[in-house]
Coordinates of C-alpha atoms and ligand atoms in Angstrom, one line a residue:
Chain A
X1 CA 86.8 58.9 69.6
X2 CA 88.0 62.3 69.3
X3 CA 87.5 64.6 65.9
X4 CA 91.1 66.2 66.2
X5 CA 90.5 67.4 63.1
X6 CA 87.7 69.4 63.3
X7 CA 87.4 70.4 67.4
X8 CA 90.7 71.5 69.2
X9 CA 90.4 71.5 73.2
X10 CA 88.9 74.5 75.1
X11 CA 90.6 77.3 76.3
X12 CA 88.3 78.7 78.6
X13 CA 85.4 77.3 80.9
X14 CA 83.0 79.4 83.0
X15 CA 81.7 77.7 85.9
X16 CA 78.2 78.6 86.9
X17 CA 78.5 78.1 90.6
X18 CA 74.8 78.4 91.4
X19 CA 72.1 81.2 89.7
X20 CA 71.6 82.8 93.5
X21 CA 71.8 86.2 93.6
X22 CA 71.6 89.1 96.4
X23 CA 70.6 91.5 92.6
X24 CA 68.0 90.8 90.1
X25 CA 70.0 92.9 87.7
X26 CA 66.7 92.7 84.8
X27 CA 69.8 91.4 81.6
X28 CA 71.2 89.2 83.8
X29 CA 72.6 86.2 81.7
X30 CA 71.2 83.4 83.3
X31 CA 68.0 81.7 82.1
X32 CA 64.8 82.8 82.9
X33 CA 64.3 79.1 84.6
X34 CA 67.2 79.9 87.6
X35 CA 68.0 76.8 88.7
X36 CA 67.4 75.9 92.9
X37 CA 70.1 75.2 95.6
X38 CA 69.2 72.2 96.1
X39 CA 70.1 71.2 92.5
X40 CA 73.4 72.9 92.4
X41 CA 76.4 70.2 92.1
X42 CA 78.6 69.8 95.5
X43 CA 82.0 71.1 96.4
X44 CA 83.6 67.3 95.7
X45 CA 81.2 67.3 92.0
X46 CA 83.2 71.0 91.0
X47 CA 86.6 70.1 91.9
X48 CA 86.4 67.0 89.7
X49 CA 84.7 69.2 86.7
X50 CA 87.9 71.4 87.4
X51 CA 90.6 68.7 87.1
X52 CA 89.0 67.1 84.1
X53 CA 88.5 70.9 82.5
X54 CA 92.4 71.1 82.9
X55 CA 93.5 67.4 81.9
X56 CA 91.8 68.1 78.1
X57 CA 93.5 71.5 78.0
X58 CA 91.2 74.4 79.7
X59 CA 93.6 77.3 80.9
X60 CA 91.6 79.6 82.5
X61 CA 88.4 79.2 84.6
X62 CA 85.5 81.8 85.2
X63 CA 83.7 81.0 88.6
X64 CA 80.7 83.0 87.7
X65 CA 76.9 82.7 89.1
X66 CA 74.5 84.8 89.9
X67 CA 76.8 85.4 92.4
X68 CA 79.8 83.1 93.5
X69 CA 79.5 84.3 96.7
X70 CA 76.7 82.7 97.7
X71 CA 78.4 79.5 97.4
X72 CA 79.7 78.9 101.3
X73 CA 82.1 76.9 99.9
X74 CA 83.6 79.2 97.6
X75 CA 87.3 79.7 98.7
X76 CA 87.5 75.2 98.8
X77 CA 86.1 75.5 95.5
X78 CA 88.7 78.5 94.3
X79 CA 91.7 76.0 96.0
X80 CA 90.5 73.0 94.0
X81 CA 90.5 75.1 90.7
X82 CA 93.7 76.4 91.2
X83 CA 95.6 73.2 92.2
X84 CA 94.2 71.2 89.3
X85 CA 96.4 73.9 87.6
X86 CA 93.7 76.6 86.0
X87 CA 94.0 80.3 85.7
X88 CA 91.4 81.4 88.4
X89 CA 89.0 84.5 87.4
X90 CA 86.6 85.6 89.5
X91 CA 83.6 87.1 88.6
X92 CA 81.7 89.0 91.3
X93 CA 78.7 92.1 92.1
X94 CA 81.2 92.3 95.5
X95 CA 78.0 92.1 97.4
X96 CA 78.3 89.1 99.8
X97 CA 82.0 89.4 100.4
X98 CA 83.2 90.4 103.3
X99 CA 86.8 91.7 104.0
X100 CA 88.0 88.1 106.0
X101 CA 86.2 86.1 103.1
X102 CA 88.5 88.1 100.7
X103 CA 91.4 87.5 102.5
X104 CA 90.4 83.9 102.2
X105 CA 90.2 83.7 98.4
X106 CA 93.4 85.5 98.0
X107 CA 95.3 82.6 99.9
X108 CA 93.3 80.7 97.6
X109 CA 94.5 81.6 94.9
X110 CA 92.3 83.6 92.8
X111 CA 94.6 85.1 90.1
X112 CA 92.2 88.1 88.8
X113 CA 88.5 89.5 89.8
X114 CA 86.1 90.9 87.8
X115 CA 84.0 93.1 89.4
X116 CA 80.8 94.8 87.9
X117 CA 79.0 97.6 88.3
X118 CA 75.7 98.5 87.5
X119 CA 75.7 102.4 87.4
X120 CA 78.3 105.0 89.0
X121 CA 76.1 106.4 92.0
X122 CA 74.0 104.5 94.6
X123 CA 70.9 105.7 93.0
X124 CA 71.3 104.1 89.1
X125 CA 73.1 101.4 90.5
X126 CA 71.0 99.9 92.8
X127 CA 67.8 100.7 90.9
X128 CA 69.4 99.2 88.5
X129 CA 70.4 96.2 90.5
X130 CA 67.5 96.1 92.4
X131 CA 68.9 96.0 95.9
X132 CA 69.3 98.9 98.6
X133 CA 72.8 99.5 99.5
X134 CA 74.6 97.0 96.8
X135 CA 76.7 100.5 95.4
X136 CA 77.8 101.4 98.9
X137 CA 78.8 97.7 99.5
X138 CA 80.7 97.3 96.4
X139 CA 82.9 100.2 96.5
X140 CA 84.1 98.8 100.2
X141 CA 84.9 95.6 98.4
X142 CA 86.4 97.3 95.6
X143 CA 88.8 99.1 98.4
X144 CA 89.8 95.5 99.7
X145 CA 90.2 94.3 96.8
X146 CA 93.3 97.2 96.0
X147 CA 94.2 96.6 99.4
X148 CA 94.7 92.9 99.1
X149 CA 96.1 93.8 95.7
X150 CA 94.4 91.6 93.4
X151 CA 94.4 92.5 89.4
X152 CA 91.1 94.2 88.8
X153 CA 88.5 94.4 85.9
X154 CA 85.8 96.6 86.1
X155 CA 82.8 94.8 84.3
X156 CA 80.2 97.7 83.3
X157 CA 77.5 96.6 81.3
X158 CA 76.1 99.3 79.9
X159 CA 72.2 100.1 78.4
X160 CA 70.1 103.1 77.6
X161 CA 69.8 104.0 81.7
X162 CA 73.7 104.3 82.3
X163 CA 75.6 105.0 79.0
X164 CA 75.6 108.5 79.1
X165 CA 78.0 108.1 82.2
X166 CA 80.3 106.1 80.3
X167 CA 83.2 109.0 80.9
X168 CA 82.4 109.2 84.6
X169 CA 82.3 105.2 84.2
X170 CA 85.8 104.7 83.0
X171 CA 87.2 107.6 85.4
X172 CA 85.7 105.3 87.9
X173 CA 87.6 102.4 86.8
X174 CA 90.7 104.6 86.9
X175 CA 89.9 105.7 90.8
X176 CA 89.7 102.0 91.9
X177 CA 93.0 100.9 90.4
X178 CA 91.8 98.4 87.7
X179 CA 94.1 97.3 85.3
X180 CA 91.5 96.3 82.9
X181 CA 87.5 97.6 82.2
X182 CA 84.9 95.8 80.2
X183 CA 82.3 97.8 78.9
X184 CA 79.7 95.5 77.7
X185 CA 76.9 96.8 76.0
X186 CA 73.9 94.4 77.1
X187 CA 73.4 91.5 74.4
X188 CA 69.4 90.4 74.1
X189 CA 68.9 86.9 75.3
X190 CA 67.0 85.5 78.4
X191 CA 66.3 88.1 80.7
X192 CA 67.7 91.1 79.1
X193 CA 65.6 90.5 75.6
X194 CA 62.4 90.6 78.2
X195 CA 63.2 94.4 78.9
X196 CA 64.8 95.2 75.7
X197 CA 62.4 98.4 75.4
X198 CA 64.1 99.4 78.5
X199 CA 67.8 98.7 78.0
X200 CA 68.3 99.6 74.2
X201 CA 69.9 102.4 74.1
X202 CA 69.8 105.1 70.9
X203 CA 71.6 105.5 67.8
X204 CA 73.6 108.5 69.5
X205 CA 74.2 107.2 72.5
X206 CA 75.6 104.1 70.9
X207 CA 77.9 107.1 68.6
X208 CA 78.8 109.1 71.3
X209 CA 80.1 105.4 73.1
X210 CA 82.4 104.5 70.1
X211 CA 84.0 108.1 70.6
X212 CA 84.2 108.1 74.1
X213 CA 86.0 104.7 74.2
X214 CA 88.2 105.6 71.3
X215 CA 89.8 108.3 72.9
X216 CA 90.1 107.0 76.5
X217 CA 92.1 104.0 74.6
X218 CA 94.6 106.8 73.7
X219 CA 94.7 108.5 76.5
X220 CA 95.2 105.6 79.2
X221 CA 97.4 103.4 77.1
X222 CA 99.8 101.5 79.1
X223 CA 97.8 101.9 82.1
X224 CA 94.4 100.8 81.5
X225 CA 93.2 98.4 78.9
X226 CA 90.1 98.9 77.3
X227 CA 87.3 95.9 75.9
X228 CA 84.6 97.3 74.6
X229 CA 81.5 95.1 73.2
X230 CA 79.8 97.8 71.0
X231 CA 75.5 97.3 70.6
X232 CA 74.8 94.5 68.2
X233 CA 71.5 96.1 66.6
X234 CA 73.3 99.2 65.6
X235 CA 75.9 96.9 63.8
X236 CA 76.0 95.9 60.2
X237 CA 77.8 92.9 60.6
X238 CA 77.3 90.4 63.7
X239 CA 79.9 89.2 66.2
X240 CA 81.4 86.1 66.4
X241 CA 80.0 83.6 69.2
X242 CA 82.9 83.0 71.0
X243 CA 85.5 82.8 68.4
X244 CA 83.0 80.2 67.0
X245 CA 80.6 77.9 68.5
X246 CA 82.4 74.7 70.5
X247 CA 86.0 75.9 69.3
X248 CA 87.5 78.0 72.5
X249 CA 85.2 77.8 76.0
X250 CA 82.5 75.9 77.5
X251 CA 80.2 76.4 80.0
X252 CA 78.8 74.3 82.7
X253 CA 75.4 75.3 84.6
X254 CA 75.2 75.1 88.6
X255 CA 73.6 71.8 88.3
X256 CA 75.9 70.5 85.9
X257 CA 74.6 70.7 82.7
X258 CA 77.2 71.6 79.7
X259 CA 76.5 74.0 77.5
X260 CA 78.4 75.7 74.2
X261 CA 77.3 79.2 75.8
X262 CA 75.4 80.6 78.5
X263 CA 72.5 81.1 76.2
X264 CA 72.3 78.1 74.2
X265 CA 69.7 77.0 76.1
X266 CA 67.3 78.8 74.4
X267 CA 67.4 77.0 71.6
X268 CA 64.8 74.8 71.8
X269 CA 66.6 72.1 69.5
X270 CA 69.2 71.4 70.8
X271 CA 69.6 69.0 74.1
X272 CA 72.5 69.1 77.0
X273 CA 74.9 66.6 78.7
X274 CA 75.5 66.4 82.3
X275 CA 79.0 66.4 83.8
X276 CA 76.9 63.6 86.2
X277 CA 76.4 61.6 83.5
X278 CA 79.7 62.5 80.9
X279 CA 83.2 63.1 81.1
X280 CA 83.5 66.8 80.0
X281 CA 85.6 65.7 77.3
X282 CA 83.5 63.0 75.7
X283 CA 80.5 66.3 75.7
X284 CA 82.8 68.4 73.9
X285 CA 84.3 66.1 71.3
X286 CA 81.5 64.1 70.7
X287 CA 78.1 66.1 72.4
X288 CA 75.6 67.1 69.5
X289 CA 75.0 70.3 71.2
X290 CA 78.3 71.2 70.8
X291 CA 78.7 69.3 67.0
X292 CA 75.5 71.3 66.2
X293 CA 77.2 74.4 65.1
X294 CA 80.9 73.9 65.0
X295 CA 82.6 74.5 62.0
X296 CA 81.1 76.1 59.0
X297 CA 79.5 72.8 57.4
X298 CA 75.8 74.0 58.5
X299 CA 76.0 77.6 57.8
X300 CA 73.0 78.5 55.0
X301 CA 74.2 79.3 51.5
X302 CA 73.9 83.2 52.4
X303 CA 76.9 82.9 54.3
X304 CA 78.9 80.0 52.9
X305 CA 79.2 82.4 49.4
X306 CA 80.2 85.7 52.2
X307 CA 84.0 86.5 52.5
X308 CA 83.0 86.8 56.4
X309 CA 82.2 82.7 56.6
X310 CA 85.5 82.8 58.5
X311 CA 85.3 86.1 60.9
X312 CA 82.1 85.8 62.1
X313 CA 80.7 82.6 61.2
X314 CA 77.0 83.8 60.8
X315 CA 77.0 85.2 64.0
X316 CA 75.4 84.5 66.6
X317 CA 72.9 81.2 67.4
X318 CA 71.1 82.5 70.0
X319 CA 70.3 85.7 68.9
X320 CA 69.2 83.9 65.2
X321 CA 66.7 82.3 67.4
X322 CA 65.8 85.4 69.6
X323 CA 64.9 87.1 66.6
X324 CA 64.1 85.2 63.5
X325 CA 62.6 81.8 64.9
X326 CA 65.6 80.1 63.2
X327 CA 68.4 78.9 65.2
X328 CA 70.4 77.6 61.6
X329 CA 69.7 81.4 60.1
X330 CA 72.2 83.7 59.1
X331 CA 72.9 86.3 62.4
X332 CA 69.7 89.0 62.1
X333 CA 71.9 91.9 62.7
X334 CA 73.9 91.5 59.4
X335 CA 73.2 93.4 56.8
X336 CA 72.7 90.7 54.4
X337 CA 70.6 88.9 56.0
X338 CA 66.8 88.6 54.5
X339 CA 65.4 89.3 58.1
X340 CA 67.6 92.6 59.0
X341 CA 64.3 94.2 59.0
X342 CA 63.1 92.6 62.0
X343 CA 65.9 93.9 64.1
X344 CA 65.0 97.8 61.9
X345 CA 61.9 97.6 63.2
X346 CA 62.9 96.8 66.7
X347 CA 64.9 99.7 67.1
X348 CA 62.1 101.6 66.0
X349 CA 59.5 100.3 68.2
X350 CA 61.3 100.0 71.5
X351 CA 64.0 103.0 71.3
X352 CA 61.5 105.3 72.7
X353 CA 62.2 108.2 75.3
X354 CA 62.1 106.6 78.9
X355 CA 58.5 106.4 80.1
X356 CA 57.3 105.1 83.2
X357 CA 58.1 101.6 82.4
X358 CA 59.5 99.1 85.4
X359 CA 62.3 96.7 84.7
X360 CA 61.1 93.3 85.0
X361 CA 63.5 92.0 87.3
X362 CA 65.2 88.5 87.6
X363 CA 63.5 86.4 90.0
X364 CA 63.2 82.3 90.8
X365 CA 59.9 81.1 90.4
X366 CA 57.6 81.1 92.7
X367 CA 57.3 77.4 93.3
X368 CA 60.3 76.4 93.9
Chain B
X1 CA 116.6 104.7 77.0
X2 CA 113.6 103.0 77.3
X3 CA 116.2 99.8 77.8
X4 CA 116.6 101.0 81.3
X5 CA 113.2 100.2 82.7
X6 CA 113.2 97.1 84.6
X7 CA 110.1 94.9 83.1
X8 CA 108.4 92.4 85.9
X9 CA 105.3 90.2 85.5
X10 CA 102.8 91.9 87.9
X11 CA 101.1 90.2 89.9
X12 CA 97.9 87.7 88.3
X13 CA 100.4 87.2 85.5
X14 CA 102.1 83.8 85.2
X15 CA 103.7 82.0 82.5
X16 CA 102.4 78.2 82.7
X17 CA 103.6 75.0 80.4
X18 CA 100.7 73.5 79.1
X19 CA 100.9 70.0 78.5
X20 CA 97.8 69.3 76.5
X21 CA 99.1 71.7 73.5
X22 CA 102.8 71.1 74.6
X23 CA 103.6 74.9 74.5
X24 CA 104.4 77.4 76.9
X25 CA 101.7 80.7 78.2
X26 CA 101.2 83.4 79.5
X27 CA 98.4 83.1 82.0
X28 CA 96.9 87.3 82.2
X29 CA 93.7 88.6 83.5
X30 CA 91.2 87.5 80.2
X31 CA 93.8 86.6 78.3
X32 CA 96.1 83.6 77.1
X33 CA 98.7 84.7 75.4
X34 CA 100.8 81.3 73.6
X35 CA 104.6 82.1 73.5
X36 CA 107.2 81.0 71.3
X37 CA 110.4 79.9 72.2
X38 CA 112.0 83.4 72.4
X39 CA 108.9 85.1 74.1
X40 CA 109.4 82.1 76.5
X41 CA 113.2 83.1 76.9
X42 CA 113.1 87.1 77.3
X43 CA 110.3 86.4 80.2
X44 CA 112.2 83.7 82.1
X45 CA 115.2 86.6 82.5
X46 CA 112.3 88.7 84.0
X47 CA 113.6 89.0 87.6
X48 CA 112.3 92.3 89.1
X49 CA 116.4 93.4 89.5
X50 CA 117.7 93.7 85.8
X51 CA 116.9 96.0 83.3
X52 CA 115.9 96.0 79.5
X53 CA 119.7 96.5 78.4
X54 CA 121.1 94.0 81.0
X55 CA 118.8 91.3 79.9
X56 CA 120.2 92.0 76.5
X57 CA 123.7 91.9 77.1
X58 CA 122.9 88.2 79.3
X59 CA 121.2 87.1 75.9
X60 CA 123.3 88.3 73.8
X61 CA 126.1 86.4 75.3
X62 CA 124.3 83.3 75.5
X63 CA 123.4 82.9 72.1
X64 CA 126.3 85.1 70.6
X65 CA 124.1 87.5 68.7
X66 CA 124.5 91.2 68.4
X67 CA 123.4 92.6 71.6
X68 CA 121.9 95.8 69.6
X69 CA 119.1 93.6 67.7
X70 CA 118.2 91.5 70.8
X71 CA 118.1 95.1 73.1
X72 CA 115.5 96.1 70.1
X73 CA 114.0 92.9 69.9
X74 CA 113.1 93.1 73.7
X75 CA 111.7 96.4 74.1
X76 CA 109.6 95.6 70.8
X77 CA 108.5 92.7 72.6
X78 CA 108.0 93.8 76.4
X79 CA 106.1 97.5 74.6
X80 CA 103.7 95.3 73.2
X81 CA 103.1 93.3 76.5
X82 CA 102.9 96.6 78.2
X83 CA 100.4 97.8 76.2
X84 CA 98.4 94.7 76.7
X85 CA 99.1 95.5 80.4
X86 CA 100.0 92.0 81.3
X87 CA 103.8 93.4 82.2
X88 CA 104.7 96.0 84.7
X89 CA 108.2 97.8 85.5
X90 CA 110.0 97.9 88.9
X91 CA 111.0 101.2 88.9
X92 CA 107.8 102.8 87.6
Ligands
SF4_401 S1 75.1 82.1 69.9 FE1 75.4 84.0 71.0 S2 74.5 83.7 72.9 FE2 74.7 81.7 72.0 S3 76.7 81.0 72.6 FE3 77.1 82.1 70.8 S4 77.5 84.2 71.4 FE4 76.6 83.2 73.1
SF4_402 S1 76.3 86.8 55.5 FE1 76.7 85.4 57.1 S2 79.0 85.2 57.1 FE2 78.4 87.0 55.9 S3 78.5 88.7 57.3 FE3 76.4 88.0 57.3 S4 76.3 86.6 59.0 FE4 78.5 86.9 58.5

């Protein structure tokens, strides 16, 4: 039943706990349709997802949202991952954590956190965030966290608003004691592509960036490691979609749903399994949304004849769709591709200096 | 000189057998290192107590190799780790 050949098992899995939120951060990853509490898979539902995510080979989980925290079962849910044998990441804003609820997942077992921020002061951050007092909250977290000793990533995701404090960014970082700092320039899908004008950042920004990074890598080797996810409109080639589409992670939505990446399901095509109705290794192996793109077989003939094929494998699917229509197309952002000009013509349009404009923030609809 | 430091796998850093792939890794925060057989060795010695050059000299016994190239081969190895920041050192 199982393609050996062509799929090995998944690495990595990042568990969508539920889509609530205390932010409405306006590029937050989740679909613009956030999915309910009342749909979100139970305690007993996760811990089985877990043990069959380690039985076919997943290492390391992500227990992600919106905001793993608002899950009141949380620390059961961080046990069950860790005794079926996963590597335990969590990723957190820090806002909903208390001190004794930390303590908690540390006896747990949570083997690393990743914390984000959203700017350096209160007054970007929570803007940014769109919630009074999340900055002041986060940095008490960020002190329990070094208390408790837990490894530490900083996870800034960065846009025009907040990349000229990279420097003060990464000194940050250094202040609270992580061993690790992301600095993830926003990618356009879902909510972030809806305030795109707002988020891209310039040309120079984007320059001074690749500088700024290149010498903090120097001068905190050993002590800090640096991963740094450069603009994808200012690049000439694209990125590759998680080491290629359905070959290292997976992801599974709060109410079960598995997709190939957070974003796939914007591509209208393509249709998704439930862990409620599937073993999580029958949707890998044998789920069309996950055979749709594996492997290089579908590429288009642009990229099958490009000594890239292998490195990048056309890029991204999402972002194809996002900007050309055309989930199958060649990645926009490379420089080969016949529709680079729509992403030109992007930059040109949006990167404007800041006006007025309002972030359109993440929010559940209305009628739920 | 540098065989003197003491190399220990701070903590959120575990090595882990995984049975699906049959190999043996090294669990780190974001990353999955896969180890081969004399990665696996050099960080099973890692006890928090002995240094670089004593680890050496243990392995160097063990498989009767010259303990010079297995000193180097260590710090070669345990640098990179270092760098990768998924190993610490006791006395630093
Ligand atoms: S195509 Fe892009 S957005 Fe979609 S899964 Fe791959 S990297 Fe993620
Ligand atoms: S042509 Fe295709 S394979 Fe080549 S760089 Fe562009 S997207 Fe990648």
């Amino acid at each position: 039943m199982r393609d050996a050949a062509l799929a090995p098992p998944p690495i990595a899995m990042l568990a969508e706990l539920t889509h609530r939120c205390p932010l409405a951060c306006p590029y937050c990853s989740n679909p613009e349709e956030l999915i309910a509490r009342e749909k979100e898979l139970d305690t007993e539902t996760w811990i089985n997802v877990f043990r069959q995510a380690a039985e076919m080979g997943v290492l390391q989980v992500h227990i992600s949202g919106g905001e793993p925290a608002s899950r009141r079962d949380l620390v059961e849910l961080v046990k069950g991952a860790r005794d079926a044998g996963l590597y335990v990441n969590l990723i957190t804003s820090g806002v909903g954590l208390t001190d004794a609820r930390l303590e908690e997942l540390d006896k747990a077992g949570v083997d690393h956190i990743q914390l984000s921020v959203q700017g350096i002061t209160a007054k970007t951050a929570d803007w940014i965030g769109g919630y009074e007092g999340a900055f002041a909250r986060k940095m008490a977290v960020a002190d329990k966290i070094a208390e408790i000793g837990f490894p530490l990533t900083l996870n800034a995701v960065m846009h025009r608003h907040n990349l000229d404090d990279l420097p003060a960014t990464i000194e940050l970082a250094k202040r609270l004691g992580a061993r690790r700092i992301e600095i993830a320039c926003v990618q356009f899908q879902g909510w972030a592509l809806k305030n795109r004008s707002m988020l891209q950042p310039t040309r120079e920004q984007v320059d001074d960036a690749k500088r700024v990074v290149a010498r903090a890598r120097e001068e905190y080797r050993g002590t800090m490691v640096f991963d740094f996810v450069p603009p994808d409109y200012y690049a000439d080639f694209p990125k590759a979609c998680m080491g290629g589409w359905g070959s290292t992670g997976l992801n599974v939505t709060p109410d079960g749903r598995v997709l190939p990446c957070h974003a796939a399901e914007t591509i209208p095509s393509l249709t998704f399994q439930s862990v409620k109705d599937a073993s999580l290794a029958d949707i890998w192996y044998n789920g069309v949304a996950f055979s749709a793109f594996r492997g290089t077989d579908w590429l288009p003939d642009l990229c099958q004849s490009c000594d890239r094929r292998d490195v990048d494998f056309g890029g991204c699917r999402c972002q194809a769709m996002a900007v050309t229509g055309d989930a199958t197309a060649a990645d926009p952002v490379c420089r080969k591709s016949p529709h680079r000009h729509l992403v030109d013509e992007v930059l040109e349009a949006e990167v404007v200096p800041m006006g007025n404009k309002a972030f359109d923030y993440r929010k559940f609809p209305a009628n739920r | 000189m540098s065989s003197k430091r003491i190399p220990v796998l701070p903590r959120g850093v575990r090595l882990h057998f995984d049975k699906v792939r049959g190999q043996n890794v090294l669990l780190a925060p974001e990353r999955t290192l896969f180890l081969d057989d004399v990665g696996h060795r050099i960080l099973l010695e890692l006890d928090g107590q002995r240094s670089i050059a004593l680890i050496g000299q243990h392995l160097a016994a063990i498989y009767n190799a010259p303990e010079d190239a297995i000193t180097s081969d260590i710090n070669e190895f345990i640098d990179d780790l270092a760098d990768k920041r998924v190993i610490g050192f006791a006395d630093a």
